[in-house]
């Protein structure tokens, strides 16, 4: 079985750094509606399923707000720490869904109820595949990933060494593969995030 939380503190610091960089880039670009200055308007998040000592990296969802009266549009840049509005860390959603696929059914894992993991598995198989993001992004994954094996096939694509397999016992999660997969999925983490690079 995969043990998610030997992930290093450095891994979580890198997630925080990447999200901070996305905020800086968005601020330099200004408001997409009126080109006004974007001010920080972060909001608190209580994320579940984190190892001890990294909660501080997930306590706020970075967000911006236009400073101009009459506009005041909010922009929440895409994230590698969060996977949309889910209350669990994005890395946990990805890995727990992969374990569910390997085991063949949702089971409680990492303190996450089986029902929740089942919903995540359904999201990978259906809702994600219907998004405009996926319809464009899957073309960049040539040869194509096996959509029936998401998210395992996505992690395999970004793995450079031993790969997790849907047919056997997985190796421990490679931090770089997990980071690459989370980076790839960034556009689905917000409806107001930065446009997806093509």
N, C-alpha and C. Protein backbone atom coordinates (compact mmCIF):
# COMPACT_ATOMS: atom_id res chain seq x y z
N UNK A 1 0.84 -1.19 0.00
CA UNK A 1 0.00 0.00 0.00
C UNK A 1 0.88 1.25 0.00
N UNK A 2 0.40 2.29 -0.62
CA UNK A 2 1.16 3.54 -0.70
C UNK A 2 1.05 4.29 0.61
N UNK A 3 2.17 4.79 1.07
CA UNK A 3 2.19 5.66 2.24
C UNK A 3 2.39 7.08 1.73
N UNK A 4 1.34 7.89 1.78
CA UNK A 4 1.39 9.24 1.20
C UNK A 4 2.32 10.15 1.98
N UNK A 5 2.37 10.01 3.28
CA UNK A 5 2.98 11.07 4.06
C UNK A 5 4.43 10.87 4.46
N UNK A 6 5.23 10.05 3.74
CA UNK A 6 6.65 10.30 3.80
C UNK A 6 7.04 11.43 2.85
N UNK A 7 6.04 12.09 2.23
CA UNK A 7 6.37 13.25 1.40
C UNK A 7 7.10 14.25 2.28
N UNK A 8 8.17 14.79 1.75
CA UNK A 8 9.05 15.64 2.55
C UNK A 8 8.45 17.02 2.80
N UNK A 9 8.95 17.67 3.84
CA UNK A 9 8.57 19.05 4.11
C UNK A 9 8.95 19.93 2.92
N UNK A 10 10.04 19.59 2.26
CA UNK A 10 10.48 20.35 1.08
C UNK A 10 9.44 20.30 -0.04
N UNK A 11 8.77 19.15 -0.18
CA UNK A 11 7.70 19.01 -1.19
C UNK A 11 6.60 20.03 -0.92
N UNK A 12 6.15 20.14 0.33
CA UNK A 12 5.07 21.06 0.66
C UNK A 12 5.53 22.51 0.56
N UNK A 13 6.79 22.78 0.86
CA UNK A 13 7.34 24.14 0.68
C UNK A 13 7.35 24.51 -0.79
N UNK A 14 7.64 23.54 -1.65
CA UNK A 14 7.65 23.79 -3.10
C UNK A 14 6.24 24.10 -3.60
N UNK A 15 5.24 23.39 -3.08
CA UNK A 15 3.86 23.69 -3.46
C UNK A 15 3.51 25.13 -3.10
N UNK A 16 3.89 25.54 -1.90
CA UNK A 16 3.64 26.91 -1.45
C UNK A 16 4.37 27.92 -2.33
N UNK A 17 5.62 27.63 -2.69
CA UNK A 17 6.40 28.52 -3.55
C UNK A 17 5.74 28.69 -4.92
N UNK A 18 5.28 27.59 -5.50
CA UNK A 18 4.64 27.65 -6.82
C UNK A 18 3.37 28.48 -6.77
N UNK A 19 2.56 28.27 -5.73
CA UNK A 19 1.33 29.06 -5.61
C UNK A 19 1.65 30.54 -5.39
N UNK A 20 2.69 30.84 -4.60
CA UNK A 20 3.10 32.22 -4.39
C UNK A 20 3.56 32.88 -5.68
N UNK A 21 4.26 32.12 -6.50
CA UNK A 21 4.72 32.63 -7.79
C UNK A 21 3.53 32.94 -8.71
N UNK A 22 2.49 32.10 -8.67
CA UNK A 22 1.30 32.33 -9.49
C UNK A 22 0.61 33.63 -9.08
N UNK A 23 0.59 33.93 -7.78
CA UNK A 23 -0.01 35.18 -7.30
C UNK A 23 0.80 36.37 -7.80
N UNK A 24 2.13 36.28 -7.71
CA UNK A 24 2.99 37.39 -8.17
C UNK A 24 2.80 37.65 -9.66
N UNK A 25 2.72 36.59 -10.44
CA UNK A 25 2.52 36.75 -11.89
C UNK A 25 1.18 37.40 -12.19
N UNK A 26 0.14 36.98 -11.47
CA UNK A 26 -1.18 37.57 -11.68
C UNK A 26 -1.19 39.04 -11.30
N UNK A 27 -0.51 39.39 -10.20
CA UNK A 27 -0.46 40.80 -9.78
C UNK A 27 0.27 41.65 -10.82
N UNK A 28 1.34 41.13 -11.40
CA UNK A 28 2.06 41.88 -12.43
C UNK A 28 1.19 42.12 -13.65
N UNK A 29 0.32 41.18 -13.97
CA UNK A 29 -0.55 41.31 -15.14
C UNK A 29 -1.69 42.29 -14.91
N UNK A 30 -2.13 42.44 -13.68
CA UNK A 30 -3.24 43.33 -13.37
C UNK A 30 -4.58 42.68 -13.65
N UNK A 31 -5.62 43.44 -13.39
CA UNK A 31 -6.99 42.95 -13.56
C UNK A 31 -7.28 42.65 -15.04
N UNK A 32 -7.86 41.51 -15.30
CA UNK A 32 -8.18 41.13 -16.67
C UNK A 32 -9.35 41.92 -17.23
N UNK A 33 -10.11 42.56 -16.34
CA UNK A 33 -11.31 43.28 -16.78
C UNK A 33 -11.03 44.75 -17.03
N UNK A 34 -10.19 45.37 -16.15
CA UNK A 34 -9.98 46.81 -16.30
C UNK A 34 -8.49 47.19 -16.21
N UNK A 35 -7.61 46.23 -16.11
CA UNK A 35 -6.17 46.45 -15.98
C UNK A 35 -5.78 47.17 -14.69
N UNK A 36 -6.69 47.22 -13.72
CA UNK A 36 -6.40 47.84 -12.43
C UNK A 36 -5.42 47.00 -11.62
N UNK A 37 -4.93 47.60 -10.54
CA UNK A 37 -4.01 46.90 -9.65
C UNK A 37 -4.76 45.82 -8.88
N UNK A 38 -4.14 44.68 -8.72
CA UNK A 38 -4.72 43.59 -7.94
C UNK A 38 -4.08 43.56 -6.55
N UNK A 39 -4.91 43.64 -5.53
CA UNK A 39 -4.45 43.57 -4.14
C UNK A 39 -4.71 42.17 -3.61
N UNK A 40 -3.92 41.78 -2.61
CA UNK A 40 -4.11 40.47 -1.99
C UNK A 40 -5.43 40.46 -1.22
N UNK A 41 -6.15 39.39 -1.37
CA UNK A 41 -7.42 39.18 -0.66
C UNK A 41 -7.53 37.70 -0.32
N UNK A 42 -6.48 37.15 0.31
CA UNK A 42 -6.44 35.73 0.65
C UNK A 42 -7.58 35.39 1.59
N UNK A 43 -7.99 34.15 1.56
CA UNK A 43 -9.01 33.72 2.51
C UNK A 43 -8.57 32.43 3.19
N UNK A 44 -9.02 32.23 4.43
CA UNK A 44 -8.56 31.07 5.19
C UNK A 44 -9.13 29.76 4.64
N UNK A 45 -8.33 28.71 4.74
CA UNK A 45 -8.77 27.36 4.39
C UNK A 45 -8.40 26.44 5.54
N UNK A 46 -9.29 25.53 5.86
CA UNK A 46 -9.00 24.48 6.85
C UNK A 46 -8.92 23.18 6.07
N UNK A 47 -7.72 22.80 5.76
CA UNK A 47 -7.50 21.63 4.91
C UNK A 47 -7.33 20.39 5.78
N UNK A 48 -7.97 19.31 5.37
CA UNK A 48 -7.88 18.05 6.10
C UNK A 48 -6.86 17.12 5.45
N UNK A 49 -6.44 16.14 6.23
CA UNK A 49 -5.60 15.07 5.70
C UNK A 49 -4.13 15.43 5.54
N UNK A 50 -3.68 16.45 6.25
CA UNK A 50 -2.29 16.87 6.13
C UNK A 50 -1.43 16.22 7.21
N UNK A 51 -0.16 15.96 6.89
CA UNK A 51 0.74 15.48 7.94
C UNK A 51 1.05 16.62 8.91
N UNK A 52 1.41 16.24 10.12
CA UNK A 52 1.76 17.25 11.13
C UNK A 52 2.91 18.11 10.64
N UNK A 53 2.81 19.39 10.90
CA UNK A 53 3.90 20.31 10.58
C UNK A 53 3.79 21.03 9.25
N UNK A 54 2.82 20.67 8.42
CA UNK A 54 2.71 21.37 7.13
C UNK A 54 1.42 22.17 6.99
N UNK A 55 0.60 22.16 8.04
CA UNK A 55 -0.67 22.88 7.98
C UNK A 55 -0.49 24.35 7.61
N UNK A 56 0.62 24.94 8.08
CA UNK A 56 0.87 26.36 7.81
C UNK A 56 0.98 26.65 6.32
N UNK A 57 1.35 25.66 5.52
CA UNK A 57 1.47 25.85 4.07
C UNK A 57 0.10 25.85 3.38
N UNK A 58 -0.95 25.45 4.11
CA UNK A 58 -2.27 25.32 3.52
C UNK A 58 -3.32 26.19 4.21
N UNK A 59 -2.91 27.04 5.12
CA UNK A 59 -3.86 27.82 5.91
C UNK A 59 -4.60 28.91 5.15
N UNK A 60 -4.06 29.32 4.00
CA UNK A 60 -4.71 30.37 3.20
C UNK A 60 -4.74 29.98 1.74
N UNK A 61 -5.87 30.30 1.10
CA UNK A 61 -5.98 30.16 -0.35
C UNK A 61 -5.66 31.53 -0.91
N UNK A 62 -4.61 31.62 -1.72
CA UNK A 62 -4.20 32.91 -2.25
C UNK A 62 -5.25 33.42 -3.23
N UNK A 63 -5.58 34.69 -3.08
CA UNK A 63 -6.59 35.28 -3.94
C UNK A 63 -6.29 36.77 -4.09
N UNK A 64 -6.82 37.37 -5.13
CA UNK A 64 -6.58 38.77 -5.44
C UNK A 64 -7.90 39.46 -5.72
N UNK A 65 -7.89 40.78 -5.57
CA UNK A 65 -9.09 41.57 -5.82
C UNK A 65 -8.68 42.87 -6.49
N UNK A 66 -9.39 43.27 -7.52
CA UNK A 66 -9.10 44.52 -8.21
C UNK A 66 -9.37 45.69 -7.26
N UNK A 67 -8.49 46.68 -7.28
CA UNK A 67 -8.61 47.83 -6.37
C UNK A 67 -9.54 48.91 -6.89
N UNK A 68 -9.96 48.84 -8.14
CA UNK A 68 -10.76 49.93 -8.72
C UNK A 68 -12.23 49.82 -8.36
N UNK A 69 -12.78 50.95 -7.86
CA UNK A 69 -14.22 51.00 -7.60
C UNK A 69 -14.96 50.77 -8.91
N UNK A 70 -16.05 50.04 -8.83
CA UNK A 70 -16.81 49.73 -10.03
C UNK A 70 -16.37 48.43 -10.67
N UNK A 71 -15.19 47.96 -10.34
CA UNK A 71 -14.72 46.67 -10.87
C UNK A 71 -14.67 45.67 -9.72
N UNK A 72 -13.65 45.78 -8.88
CA UNK A 72 -13.50 44.94 -7.69
C UNK A 72 -13.63 43.44 -7.98
N UNK A 73 -13.30 43.04 -9.20
CA UNK A 73 -13.38 41.61 -9.56
C UNK A 73 -12.33 40.83 -8.80
N UNK A 74 -12.71 39.64 -8.38
CA UNK A 74 -11.79 38.75 -7.66
C UNK A 74 -11.13 37.80 -8.66
N UNK A 75 -9.87 37.52 -8.41
CA UNK A 75 -9.12 36.54 -9.21
C UNK A 75 -8.44 35.58 -8.23
N UNK A 76 -8.75 34.32 -8.35
CA UNK A 76 -8.12 33.30 -7.52
C UNK A 76 -7.24 32.46 -8.43
N UNK A 77 -5.91 32.69 -8.38
CA UNK A 77 -5.02 31.97 -9.28
C UNK A 77 -5.08 30.46 -9.07
N UNK A 78 -4.77 29.74 -10.10
CA UNK A 78 -4.72 28.27 -10.03
C UNK A 78 -3.71 27.84 -8.98
N UNK A 79 -3.91 26.64 -8.44
CA UNK A 79 -3.12 26.19 -7.30
C UNK A 79 -2.61 24.76 -7.48
N UNK A 80 -1.46 24.47 -6.88
CA UNK A 80 -0.98 23.09 -6.79
C UNK A 80 -1.26 22.52 -5.40
N UNK A 81 -1.65 23.36 -4.46
CA UNK A 81 -1.94 22.88 -3.10
C UNK A 81 -3.36 22.38 -2.97
N UNK A 82 -4.29 23.01 -3.66
CA UNK A 82 -5.71 22.69 -3.54
C UNK A 82 -6.23 22.16 -4.87
N UNK A 83 -7.19 21.27 -4.83
CA UNK A 83 -7.83 20.78 -6.05
C UNK A 83 -9.28 21.24 -6.00
N UNK A 84 -9.48 22.48 -6.44
CA UNK A 84 -10.80 23.09 -6.39
C UNK A 84 -11.21 23.41 -4.97
N UNK A 85 -12.47 23.18 -4.65
CA UNK A 85 -13.00 23.52 -3.33
C UNK A 85 -12.93 22.37 -2.35
N UNK A 86 -12.32 21.29 -2.74
CA UNK A 86 -12.24 20.14 -1.83
C UNK A 86 -11.53 20.54 -0.54
N UNK A 87 -11.97 19.94 0.57
CA UNK A 87 -11.39 20.29 1.86
C UNK A 87 -10.12 19.50 2.15
N UNK A 88 -9.75 18.60 1.27
CA UNK A 88 -8.52 17.84 1.43
C UNK A 88 -7.46 18.38 0.47
N UNK A 89 -6.20 18.23 0.85
CA UNK A 89 -5.09 18.69 0.01
C UNK A 89 -5.14 17.98 -1.34
N UNK A 90 -4.75 18.71 -2.40
CA UNK A 90 -4.77 18.15 -3.75
C UNK A 90 -3.95 16.88 -3.88
N UNK A 91 -2.78 16.83 -3.23
CA UNK A 91 -1.93 15.64 -3.29
C UNK A 91 -2.66 14.43 -2.71
N UNK A 92 -3.40 14.64 -1.64
CA UNK A 92 -4.15 13.56 -1.01
C UNK A 92 -5.26 13.07 -1.92
N UNK A 93 -5.97 13.98 -2.58
CA UNK A 93 -7.04 13.60 -3.50
C UNK A 93 -6.48 12.72 -4.61
N UNK A 94 -5.35 13.12 -5.15
CA UNK A 94 -4.75 12.38 -6.26
C UNK A 94 -4.30 10.99 -5.81
N UNK A 95 -3.58 10.92 -4.71
CA UNK A 95 -3.03 9.64 -4.27
C UNK A 95 -4.12 8.70 -3.74
N UNK A 96 -5.06 9.22 -2.97
CA UNK A 96 -6.14 8.37 -2.45
C UNK A 96 -6.98 7.82 -3.59
N UNK A 97 -7.21 8.62 -4.63
CA UNK A 97 -7.97 8.14 -5.79
C UNK A 97 -7.20 7.05 -6.52
N UNK A 98 -5.89 7.20 -6.58
CA UNK A 98 -5.06 6.18 -7.23
C UNK A 98 -5.11 4.87 -6.43
N UNK A 99 -5.02 4.96 -5.13
CA UNK A 99 -5.09 3.76 -4.29
C UNK A 99 -6.44 3.08 -4.46
N UNK A 100 -7.51 3.87 -4.55
CA UNK A 100 -8.85 3.32 -4.77
C UNK A 100 -8.89 2.52 -6.06
N UNK A 101 -8.27 3.03 -7.10
CA UNK A 101 -8.21 2.33 -8.38
C UNK A 101 -7.41 1.03 -8.25
N UNK A 102 -6.32 1.09 -7.54
CA UNK A 102 -5.47 -0.10 -7.36
C UNK A 102 -6.18 -1.19 -6.55
N UNK A 103 -6.89 -0.77 -5.51
CA UNK A 103 -7.59 -1.72 -4.64
C UNK A 103 -8.86 -2.23 -5.30
N UNK A 104 -9.46 -1.41 -6.15
CA UNK A 104 -10.66 -1.82 -6.87
C UNK A 104 -11.96 -1.33 -6.25
N UNK A 105 -11.87 -0.66 -5.11
CA UNK A 105 -13.06 -0.10 -4.48
C UNK A 105 -12.63 0.97 -3.47
N UNK A 106 -13.52 1.92 -3.19
CA UNK A 106 -13.17 2.94 -2.20
C UNK A 106 -13.10 2.33 -0.80
N UNK A 107 -12.05 2.63 -0.10
CA UNK A 107 -11.88 2.22 1.30
C UNK A 107 -11.37 3.42 2.07
N UNK A 108 -11.70 3.50 3.37
CA UNK A 108 -11.16 4.62 4.15
C UNK A 108 -9.64 4.61 4.09
N UNK A 109 -9.07 5.77 3.88
CA UNK A 109 -7.63 5.87 3.70
C UNK A 109 -7.16 7.25 4.13
N UNK A 110 -6.05 7.32 4.84
CA UNK A 110 -5.47 8.60 5.28
C UNK A 110 -6.48 9.43 6.06
N UNK A 111 -7.44 8.78 6.72
CA UNK A 111 -8.46 9.50 7.48
C UNK A 111 -9.60 10.03 6.63
N UNK A 112 -9.64 9.65 5.35
CA UNK A 112 -10.70 10.09 4.45
C UNK A 112 -11.75 8.98 4.35
N UNK A 113 -13.03 9.30 4.54
CA UNK A 113 -14.07 8.28 4.44
C UNK A 113 -14.14 7.66 3.03
N UNK A 114 -14.54 6.41 2.98
CA UNK A 114 -14.65 5.69 1.70
C UNK A 114 -15.59 6.40 0.74
N UNK A 115 -16.70 6.95 1.27
CA UNK A 115 -17.67 7.65 0.41
C UNK A 115 -17.03 8.84 -0.30
N UNK A 116 -16.20 9.58 0.40
CA UNK A 116 -15.51 10.73 -0.19
C UNK A 116 -14.55 10.28 -1.28
N UNK A 117 -13.78 9.25 -1.00
CA UNK A 117 -12.84 8.73 -2.01
C UNK A 117 -13.61 8.20 -3.22
N UNK A 118 -14.75 7.61 -2.99
CA UNK A 118 -15.60 7.15 -4.10
C UNK A 118 -16.04 8.31 -4.98
N UNK A 119 -16.40 9.44 -4.36
CA UNK A 119 -16.78 10.62 -5.15
C UNK A 119 -15.61 11.13 -5.97
N UNK A 120 -14.42 11.13 -5.36
CA UNK A 120 -13.24 11.57 -6.10
C UNK A 120 -12.99 10.66 -7.30
N UNK A 121 -13.13 9.37 -7.10
CA UNK A 121 -12.90 8.41 -8.20
C UNK A 121 -13.88 8.65 -9.33
N UNK A 122 -15.12 8.94 -8.99
CA UNK A 122 -16.12 9.25 -10.01
C UNK A 122 -15.75 10.53 -10.75
N UNK A 123 -15.22 11.52 -10.02
CA UNK A 123 -14.80 12.77 -10.65
C UNK A 123 -13.74 12.51 -11.72
N UNK A 124 -12.74 11.67 -11.41
CA UNK A 124 -11.69 11.36 -12.38
C UNK A 124 -12.28 10.68 -13.62
N UNK A 125 -13.23 9.77 -13.41
CA UNK A 125 -13.76 8.98 -14.52
C UNK A 125 -14.76 9.74 -15.37
N UNK A 126 -15.47 10.72 -14.78
CA UNK A 126 -16.52 11.36 -15.56
C UNK A 126 -16.41 12.89 -15.60
N UNK A 127 -16.53 13.55 -14.45
CA UNK A 127 -16.59 15.02 -14.46
C UNK A 127 -15.34 15.66 -15.06
N UNK A 128 -14.15 15.20 -14.66
CA UNK A 128 -12.92 15.78 -15.21
C UNK A 128 -12.88 15.62 -16.72
N UNK A 129 -13.26 14.46 -17.20
CA UNK A 129 -13.17 14.18 -18.64
C UNK A 129 -14.14 15.01 -19.46
N UNK A 130 -15.14 15.61 -18.81
CA UNK A 130 -16.10 16.47 -19.53
C UNK A 130 -15.69 17.93 -19.54
N UNK A 131 -14.65 18.30 -18.81
CA UNK A 131 -14.26 19.71 -18.73
C UNK A 131 -13.57 20.16 -20.02
N UNK A 132 -13.70 21.46 -20.31
CA UNK A 132 -13.00 22.03 -21.46
C UNK A 132 -11.50 21.86 -21.28
N UNK A 133 -11.02 22.00 -20.03
CA UNK A 133 -9.60 21.80 -19.76
C UNK A 133 -9.13 20.44 -20.25
N UNK A 134 -9.81 19.38 -19.84
CA UNK A 134 -9.35 18.03 -20.19
C UNK A 134 -9.41 17.79 -21.70
N UNK A 135 -10.43 18.31 -22.35
CA UNK A 135 -10.58 18.09 -23.79
C UNK A 135 -9.40 18.69 -24.56
N UNK A 136 -8.83 19.78 -24.04
CA UNK A 136 -7.65 20.39 -24.66
C UNK A 136 -6.37 19.73 -24.15
N UNK A 137 -6.30 19.55 -22.83
CA UNK A 137 -5.06 19.09 -22.20
C UNK A 137 -4.69 17.66 -22.56
N UNK A 138 -5.67 16.79 -22.73
CA UNK A 138 -5.34 15.38 -23.01
C UNK A 138 -4.58 15.22 -24.33
N UNK A 139 -4.75 16.19 -25.22
CA UNK A 139 -4.03 16.15 -26.50
C UNK A 139 -2.52 16.31 -26.26
N UNK A 140 -2.16 17.04 -25.20
CA UNK A 140 -0.74 17.24 -24.87
C UNK A 140 -0.11 15.99 -24.29
N UNK A 141 -0.91 15.01 -23.93
CA UNK A 141 -0.42 13.78 -23.31
C UNK A 141 -0.33 12.68 -24.35
N UNK A 142 0.58 12.83 -25.29
CA UNK A 142 0.75 11.82 -26.34
C UNK A 142 1.97 10.98 -26.06
N UNK A 143 1.87 9.65 -26.17
CA UNK A 143 0.63 8.93 -26.46
C UNK A 143 -0.40 9.14 -25.36
N UNK A 144 -1.65 8.94 -25.70
CA UNK A 144 -2.75 9.24 -24.80
C UNK A 144 -2.68 8.43 -23.51
N UNK A 145 -3.09 9.05 -22.41
CA UNK A 145 -3.19 8.31 -21.15
C UNK A 145 -4.46 7.48 -21.18
N UNK A 146 -4.47 6.40 -20.44
CA UNK A 146 -5.65 5.55 -20.33
C UNK A 146 -6.62 6.23 -19.38
N UNK A 147 -7.70 6.80 -19.92
CA UNK A 147 -8.64 7.56 -19.11
C UNK A 147 -9.37 6.69 -18.09
N UNK A 148 -9.49 5.39 -18.35
CA UNK A 148 -10.12 4.49 -17.40
C UNK A 148 -9.24 4.29 -16.17
N UNK A 149 -7.95 4.62 -16.28
CA UNK A 149 -7.02 4.43 -15.17
C UNK A 149 -6.58 5.74 -14.53
N UNK A 150 -7.34 6.82 -14.77
CA UNK A 150 -7.03 8.09 -14.11
C UNK A 150 -7.29 7.96 -12.62
N UNK A 151 -6.47 8.53 -11.76
CA UNK A 151 -5.30 9.37 -12.00
C UNK A 151 -3.99 8.60 -12.12
N UNK A 152 -4.04 7.27 -11.98
CA UNK A 152 -2.81 6.47 -12.03
C UNK A 152 -2.07 6.70 -13.34
N UNK A 153 -2.79 6.68 -14.45
CA UNK A 153 -2.14 6.85 -15.75
C UNK A 153 -1.51 8.24 -15.88
N UNK A 154 -2.08 9.23 -15.21
CA UNK A 154 -1.51 10.58 -15.24
C UNK A 154 -0.20 10.62 -14.46
N UNK A 155 -0.18 10.00 -13.28
CA UNK A 155 1.06 9.93 -12.50
C UNK A 155 2.12 9.14 -13.24
N UNK A 156 1.72 8.06 -13.90
CA UNK A 156 2.68 7.28 -14.68
C UNK A 156 3.32 8.13 -15.77
N UNK A 157 2.52 8.99 -16.39
CA UNK A 157 3.03 9.83 -17.47
C UNK A 157 4.13 10.75 -16.98
N UNK A 158 3.99 11.23 -15.74
CA UNK A 158 4.97 12.17 -15.21
C UNK A 158 6.08 11.50 -14.42
N UNK A 159 6.01 10.19 -14.24
CA UNK A 159 7.05 9.46 -13.52
C UNK A 159 8.25 9.25 -14.43
N UNK A 160 9.43 9.34 -13.84
CA UNK A 160 10.64 9.12 -14.63
C UNK A 160 11.30 7.80 -14.31
N UNK A 161 11.04 7.29 -13.13
CA UNK A 161 11.66 6.01 -12.73
C UNK A 161 10.61 4.93 -12.69
N UNK A 162 10.63 4.15 -11.59
CA UNK A 162 9.62 3.12 -11.41
C UNK A 162 8.26 3.77 -11.32
N UNK A 163 7.32 3.17 -12.01
CA UNK A 163 6.00 3.77 -12.09
C UNK A 163 4.99 3.00 -11.27
N UNK A 164 4.00 3.71 -10.69
CA UNK A 164 2.92 2.99 -10.05
C UNK A 164 2.14 2.24 -11.11
N UNK A 165 1.65 1.09 -10.82
CA UNK A 165 0.94 0.29 -11.80
C UNK A 165 -0.44 -0.07 -11.28
N UNK A 166 -1.42 -0.01 -12.15
CA UNK A 166 -2.78 -0.36 -11.77
C UNK A 166 -2.92 -1.87 -11.66
N UNK A 167 -1.91 -2.62 -12.04
CA UNK A 167 -2.00 -4.06 -12.03
C UNK A 167 -1.11 -4.72 -10.98
N UNK A 168 -0.35 -3.95 -10.24
CA UNK A 168 0.56 -4.53 -9.26
C UNK A 168 0.75 -3.64 -8.07
N UNK A 169 1.68 -4.01 -7.23
CA UNK A 169 1.96 -3.19 -6.05
C UNK A 169 2.72 -1.95 -6.46
N UNK A 170 2.24 -0.76 -6.08
CA UNK A 170 2.92 0.47 -6.48
C UNK A 170 4.17 0.72 -5.66
N UNK A 171 5.09 1.40 -6.27
CA UNK A 171 6.25 1.91 -5.55
C UNK A 171 5.81 3.15 -4.78
N UNK A 172 6.60 3.62 -3.83
CA UNK A 172 6.24 4.87 -3.16
C UNK A 172 6.08 6.00 -4.18
N UNK A 173 5.20 6.92 -3.87
CA UNK A 173 4.94 8.02 -4.78
C UNK A 173 6.20 8.86 -4.98
N UNK A 174 6.52 9.10 -6.23
CA UNK A 174 7.64 9.97 -6.58
C UNK A 174 7.16 11.42 -6.44
N UNK A 175 7.84 12.18 -5.61
CA UNK A 175 7.43 13.56 -5.36
C UNK A 175 7.42 14.39 -6.64
N UNK A 176 8.40 14.19 -7.51
CA UNK A 176 8.46 14.98 -8.73
C UNK A 176 7.29 14.65 -9.65
N UNK A 177 6.92 13.37 -9.74
CA UNK A 177 5.77 12.98 -10.57
C UNK A 177 4.49 13.58 -10.01
N UNK A 178 4.35 13.55 -8.70
CA UNK A 178 3.16 14.11 -8.06
C UNK A 178 3.10 15.62 -8.27
N UNK A 179 4.22 16.29 -8.13
CA UNK A 179 4.28 17.73 -8.37
C UNK A 179 3.93 18.06 -9.82
N UNK A 180 4.46 17.29 -10.75
CA UNK A 180 4.16 17.52 -12.17
C UNK A 180 2.69 17.31 -12.47
N UNK A 181 2.10 16.27 -11.89
CA UNK A 181 0.67 16.01 -12.11
C UNK A 181 -0.18 17.13 -11.52
N UNK A 182 0.16 17.58 -10.32
CA UNK A 182 -0.59 18.69 -9.70
C UNK A 182 -0.44 19.97 -10.52
N UNK A 183 0.75 20.20 -11.05
CA UNK A 183 0.97 21.39 -11.90
C UNK A 183 0.14 21.29 -13.17
N UNK A 184 0.09 20.11 -13.76
CA UNK A 184 -0.70 19.89 -14.97
C UNK A 184 -2.18 20.17 -14.72
N UNK A 185 -2.66 19.81 -13.53
CA UNK A 185 -4.08 19.95 -13.20
C UNK A 185 -4.47 21.34 -12.70
N UNK A 186 -3.51 22.24 -12.58
CA UNK A 186 -3.78 23.57 -12.03
C UNK A 186 -4.99 24.28 -12.64
N UNK A 187 -5.21 24.23 -13.95
CA UNK A 187 -6.35 24.96 -14.50
C UNK A 187 -7.71 24.53 -13.95
N UNK A 188 -7.85 23.30 -13.44
CA UNK A 188 -9.15 22.89 -12.92
C UNK A 188 -9.33 23.27 -11.46
N UNK A 189 -8.35 23.95 -10.87
CA UNK A 189 -8.44 24.29 -9.45
C UNK A 189 -9.19 25.58 -9.18
N UNK A 190 -9.54 26.32 -10.20
CA UNK A 190 -10.25 27.58 -10.03
C UNK A 190 -11.00 27.93 -11.31
N UNK A 191 -12.07 28.65 -11.14
CA UNK A 191 -12.78 29.13 -12.34
C UNK A 191 -12.28 30.48 -12.79
N UNK A 192 -11.45 31.13 -11.96
CA UNK A 192 -10.95 32.46 -12.32
C UNK A 192 -9.43 32.49 -12.46
N UNK A 193 -8.82 31.31 -12.52
CA UNK A 193 -7.38 31.24 -12.54
C UNK A 193 -6.76 31.73 -13.84
N UNK A 194 -5.45 31.61 -13.89
CA UNK A 194 -4.73 32.04 -15.07
C UNK A 194 -5.07 31.14 -16.24
N UNK A 195 -5.11 31.66 -17.46
CA UNK A 195 -5.43 30.84 -18.62
C UNK A 195 -4.44 29.70 -18.75
N UNK A 196 -4.91 28.58 -19.28
CA UNK A 196 -4.04 27.42 -19.45
C UNK A 196 -3.06 27.66 -20.58
N UNK A 197 -1.80 27.38 -20.32
CA UNK A 197 -0.79 27.51 -21.37
C UNK A 197 -1.00 26.39 -22.38
N UNK A 198 -0.88 26.72 -23.66
CA UNK A 198 -1.08 25.69 -24.68
C UNK A 198 0.24 25.17 -25.19
